[in-house]
Amino acid sequence: MFLTCEGTFGIVPATMDYNAEARPGDFHAGYQEIEGINLGYLQINGTQMFALAQVLSDLFKDIPRTTISKKMETLKIKSRRCDLKELRTLKAINSVPTRAVKCSLISKADLEALCTSCKS
């Protein structure tokens, strides 16, 4: 399995079984442009998950975090904490700072709902 990166960011190898089949719990990473900004994502169990830190710093940089938190609460958007392997992958694709010790993830569907809510 390889980390696939859309765009010009290259390809970063991930773990691979000897028979080249994905193991349960494996994921891959890439980049997707949302609202004109390239955001790194992890594809976990068929769902694109984005680092909330990057979403806040790059996509919603002009909106106060308290406003985003209130909108997430209103929309019943839950974030999930990533594990160490996922955190290292997000660091490798520069979605979170290398000094980060934890990270939360938000699904693409929730991110789209949040974007729509922030526009109105």
PDB file of C-alpha atoms in Angstrom:
ATOM      1  CA  MET A   1       0.000   0.000   0.000  1.00  0.00           C
ATOM      2  CA  PHE A   2       1.241   3.510  -0.743  1.00  0.00           C
ATOM      3  CA  LEU A   3       0.264   6.905   0.475  1.00  0.00           C
ATOM      4  CA  THR A   4      -1.291   8.478  -2.558  1.00  0.00           C
ATOM      5  CA  CYS A   5      -0.885  12.170  -2.925  1.00  0.00           C
ATOM      6  CA  GLU A   6      -2.950  14.040  -5.453  1.00  0.00           C
ATOM      7  CA  GLY A   7      -1.112  16.956  -6.969  1.00  0.00           C
ATOM      8  CA  THR A   8       2.612  17.571  -6.973  1.00  0.00           C
ATOM      9  CA  PHE A   9       3.460  16.350  -3.502  1.00  0.00           C
ATOM     10  CA  GLY A  10       4.904  12.963  -4.456  1.00  0.00           C
ATOM     11  CA  ILE A  11       4.317   9.514  -3.049  1.00  0.00           C
ATOM     12  CA  VAL A  12       5.310   8.382   0.429  1.00  0.00           C
ATOM     13  CA  PRO A  13       5.471   4.634   1.133  1.00  0.00           C
ATOM     14  CA  ALA A  14       3.388   3.157   3.936  1.00  0.00           C
ATOM     15  CA  THR A  15       3.506  -0.272   5.543  1.00  0.00           C
ATOM     16  CA  MET A  16       2.862  -3.259   3.311  1.00  0.00           C
ATOM     17  CA  ASP A  17       2.134  -6.906   3.952  1.00  0.00           C
ATOM     18  CA  TYR A  18       4.375  -9.442   2.256  1.00  0.00           C
ATOM     19  CA  ASN A  19       1.463 -10.326  -0.034  1.00  0.00           C
ATOM     20  CA  ALA A  20       0.775  -6.620  -0.801  1.00  0.00           C
ATOM     21  CA  GLU A  21      -2.740  -6.659   0.635  1.00  0.00           C
ATOM     22  CA  ALA A  22      -3.987  -4.019   3.022  1.00  0.00           C
ATOM     23  CA  ARG A  23      -4.330  -5.118   6.626  1.00  0.00           C
ATOM     24  CA  PRO A  24      -7.410  -4.227   8.667  1.00  0.00           C
ATOM     25  CA  GLY A  25      -6.975  -0.784  10.180  1.00  0.00           C
ATOM     26  CA  ASP A  26      -4.618   0.382   7.435  1.00  0.00           C
ATOM     27  CA  PHE A  27      -5.204   3.668   5.708  1.00  0.00           C
ATOM     28  CA  HIS A  28      -3.717   5.844   3.026  1.00  0.00           C
ATOM     29  CA  ALA A  29      -3.162   9.554   2.791  1.00  0.00           C
ATOM     30  CA  GLY A  30      -3.369  12.202   0.141  1.00  0.00           C
ATOM     31  CA  TYR A  31      -4.296  15.786  -0.587  1.00  0.00           C
ATOM     32  CA  GLN A  32      -7.582  17.288  -1.666  1.00  0.00           C
ATOM     33  CA  GLU A  33      -8.347  20.844  -2.642  1.00  0.00           C
ATOM     34  CA  ILE A  34     -11.236  22.279  -0.662  1.00  0.00           C
ATOM     35  CA  GLU A  35     -12.262  25.912  -1.058  1.00  0.00           C
ATOM     36  CA  GLY A  36      -9.026  26.503  -3.002  1.00  0.00           C
ATOM     37  CA  ILE A  37      -6.774  25.100  -0.253  1.00  0.00           C
ATOM     38  CA  ASN A  38      -4.885  21.792  -0.399  1.00  0.00           C
ATOM     39  CA  LEU A  39      -5.703  19.824   2.736  1.00  0.00           C
ATOM     40  CA  GLY A  40      -4.057  16.544   3.661  1.00  0.00           C
ATOM     41  CA  TYR A  41      -6.362  13.666   4.470  1.00  0.00           C
ATOM     42  CA  LEU A  42      -6.304  10.092   5.685  1.00  0.00           C
ATOM     43  CA  GLN A  43      -8.602   7.582   4.005  1.00  0.00           C
ATOM     44  CA  ILE A  44      -9.713   5.412   6.943  1.00  0.00           C
ATOM     45  CA  ASN A  45     -12.222   2.607   6.365  1.00  0.00           C
ATOM     46  CA  GLY A  46     -13.458   4.319   3.202  1.00  0.00           C
ATOM     47  CA  THR A  47     -13.901   7.746   4.820  1.00  0.00           C
ATOM     48  CA  GLN A  48     -11.736  10.772   4.125  1.00  0.00           C
ATOM     49  CA  MET A  49     -10.666  12.290   7.436  1.00  0.00           C
ATOM     50  CA  PHE A  50      -9.008  15.707   7.694  1.00  0.00           C
ATOM     51  CA  ALA A  51      -6.788  17.046  10.471  1.00  0.00           C
ATOM     52  CA  LEU A  52      -8.869  19.535  12.428  1.00  0.00           C
ATOM     53  CA  ALA A  53      -5.761  21.602  13.213  1.00  0.00           C
ATOM     54  CA  GLN A  54      -5.062  22.136   9.510  1.00  0.00           C
ATOM     55  CA  VAL A  55      -8.727  22.854   8.800  1.00  0.00           C
ATOM     56  CA  LEU A  56      -8.762  25.536  11.486  1.00  0.00           C
ATOM     57  CA  SER A  57      -5.414  27.097  10.563  1.00  0.00           C
ATOM     58  CA  ASP A  58      -5.730  27.002   6.763  1.00  0.00           C
ATOM     59  CA  LEU A  59      -9.399  26.857   5.826  1.00  0.00           C
ATOM     60  CA  PHE A  60     -11.011  28.811   8.680  1.00  0.00           C
ATOM     61  CA  LYS A  61      -8.088  31.065   9.588  1.00  0.00           C
ATOM     62  CA  ASP A  62     -10.262  34.209   9.619  1.00  0.00           C
ATOM     63  CA  ILE A  63     -13.031  32.735  11.775  1.00  0.00           C
ATOM     64  CA  PRO A  64     -12.642  32.620  15.582  1.00  0.00           C
ATOM     65  CA  ARG A  65     -12.233  29.111  16.951  1.00  0.00           C
ATOM     66  CA  THR A  66     -15.072  29.641  19.403  1.00  0.00           C
ATOM     67  CA  THR A  67     -17.380  30.300  16.439  1.00  0.00           C
ATOM     68  CA  ILE A  68     -16.210  27.088  14.754  1.00  0.00           C
ATOM     69  CA  SER A  69     -16.667  25.137  18.001  1.00  0.00           C
ATOM     70  CA  LYS A  70     -20.217  26.456  18.404  1.00  0.00           C
ATOM     71  CA  LYS A  71     -21.064  25.568  14.801  1.00  0.00           C
ATOM     72  CA  MET A  72     -19.633  22.067  15.282  1.00  0.00           C
ATOM     73  CA  GLU A  73     -21.740  21.661  18.418  1.00  0.00           C
ATOM     74  CA  THR A  74     -24.884  22.918  16.653  1.00  0.00           C
ATOM     75  CA  LEU A  75     -24.291  20.584  13.684  1.00  0.00           C
ATOM     76  CA  LYS A  76     -23.484  17.700  16.060  1.00  0.00           C
ATOM     77  CA  ILE A  77     -20.086  17.260  14.416  1.00  0.00           C
ATOM     78  CA  LYS A  78     -17.788  14.999  16.382  1.00  0.00           C
ATOM     79  CA  SER A  79     -14.068  14.811  15.853  1.00  0.00           C
ATOM     80  CA  ARG A  80     -12.043  11.699  16.588  1.00  0.00           C
ATOM     81  CA  ARG A  81      -8.563  11.503  18.050  1.00  0.00           C
ATOM     82  CA  CYS A  82      -6.005   9.961  15.717  1.00  0.00           C
ATOM     83  CA  ASP A  83      -3.631   7.244  16.844  1.00  0.00           C
ATOM     84  CA  LEU A  84       0.158   7.476  16.757  1.00  0.00           C
ATOM     85  CA  LYS A  85       0.510   5.896  13.305  1.00  0.00           C
ATOM     86  CA  GLU A  86      -2.060   8.295  11.848  1.00  0.00           C
ATOM     87  CA  LEU A  87      -0.380  11.261  13.571  1.00  0.00           C
ATOM     88  CA  ARG A  88       3.001  10.328  12.105  1.00  0.00           C
ATOM     89  CA  THR A  89       1.457  10.074   8.644  1.00  0.00           C
ATOM     90  CA  LEU A  90      -0.187  13.494   8.994  1.00  0.00           C
ATOM     91  CA  LYS A  91       3.187  14.924  10.025  1.00  0.00           C
ATOM     92  CA  ALA A  92       4.828  13.297   6.993  1.00  0.00           C
ATOM     93  CA  ILE A  93       2.406  15.008   4.612  1.00  0.00           C
ATOM     94  CA  ASN A  94       2.712  18.325   6.505  1.00  0.00           C
ATOM     95  CA  SER A  95      -0.913  18.436   7.651  1.00  0.00           C
ATOM     96  CA  VAL A  96       0.061  18.924  11.281  1.00  0.00           C
ATOM     97  CA  PRO A  97       3.190  20.474  12.787  1.00  0.00           C
ATOM     98  CA  THR A  98       6.048  18.071  13.509  1.00  0.00           C
ATOM     99  CA  ARG A  99       5.918  19.127  17.163  1.00  0.00           C
ATOM    100  CA  ALA A 100       2.264  18.010  17.531  1.00  0.00           C
ATOM    101  CA  VAL A 101       1.647  15.274  20.102  1.00  0.00           C
ATOM    102  CA  LYS A 102      -2.039  14.747  19.305  1.00  0.00           C
ATOM    103  CA  CYS A 103      -4.502  15.481  16.555  1.00  0.00           C
ATOM    104  CA  SER A 104      -8.229  15.316  15.958  1.00  0.00           C
ATOM    105  CA  LEU A 105      -9.813  14.226  12.696  1.00  0.00           C
ATOM    106  CA  ILE A 106     -13.037  15.360  11.040  1.00  0.00           C
ATOM    107  CA  SER A 107     -14.796  13.536   8.217  1.00  0.00           C
ATOM    108  CA  LYS A 108     -15.191  15.045   4.759  1.00  0.00           C
ATOM    109  CA  ALA A 109     -18.985  15.055   5.083  1.00  0.00           C
ATOM    110  CA  ASP A 110     -18.755  16.941   8.379  1.00  0.00           C
ATOM    111  CA  LEU A 111     -16.179  19.315   6.903  1.00  0.00           C
ATOM    112  CA  GLU A 112     -18.495  20.102   3.986  1.00  0.00           C
ATOM    113  CA  ALA A 113     -21.395  20.755   6.393  1.00  0.00           C
ATOM    114  CA  LEU A 114     -19.150  23.041   8.449  1.00  0.00           C
ATOM    115  CA  CYS A 115     -18.024  24.941   5.327  1.00  0.00           C
ATOM    116  CA  THR A 116     -21.630  25.441   4.260  1.00  0.00           C
ATOM    117  CA  SER A 117     -22.573  26.646   7.736  1.00  0.00           C
ATOM    118  CA  CYS A 118     -19.649  29.085   7.888  1.00  0.00           C
ATOM    119  CA  LYS A 119     -20.567  30.617   4.530  1.00  0.00           C
ATOM    120  CA  SER A 120     -24.069  31.519   5.711  1.00  0.00           C
TER     121      SER A 120
END
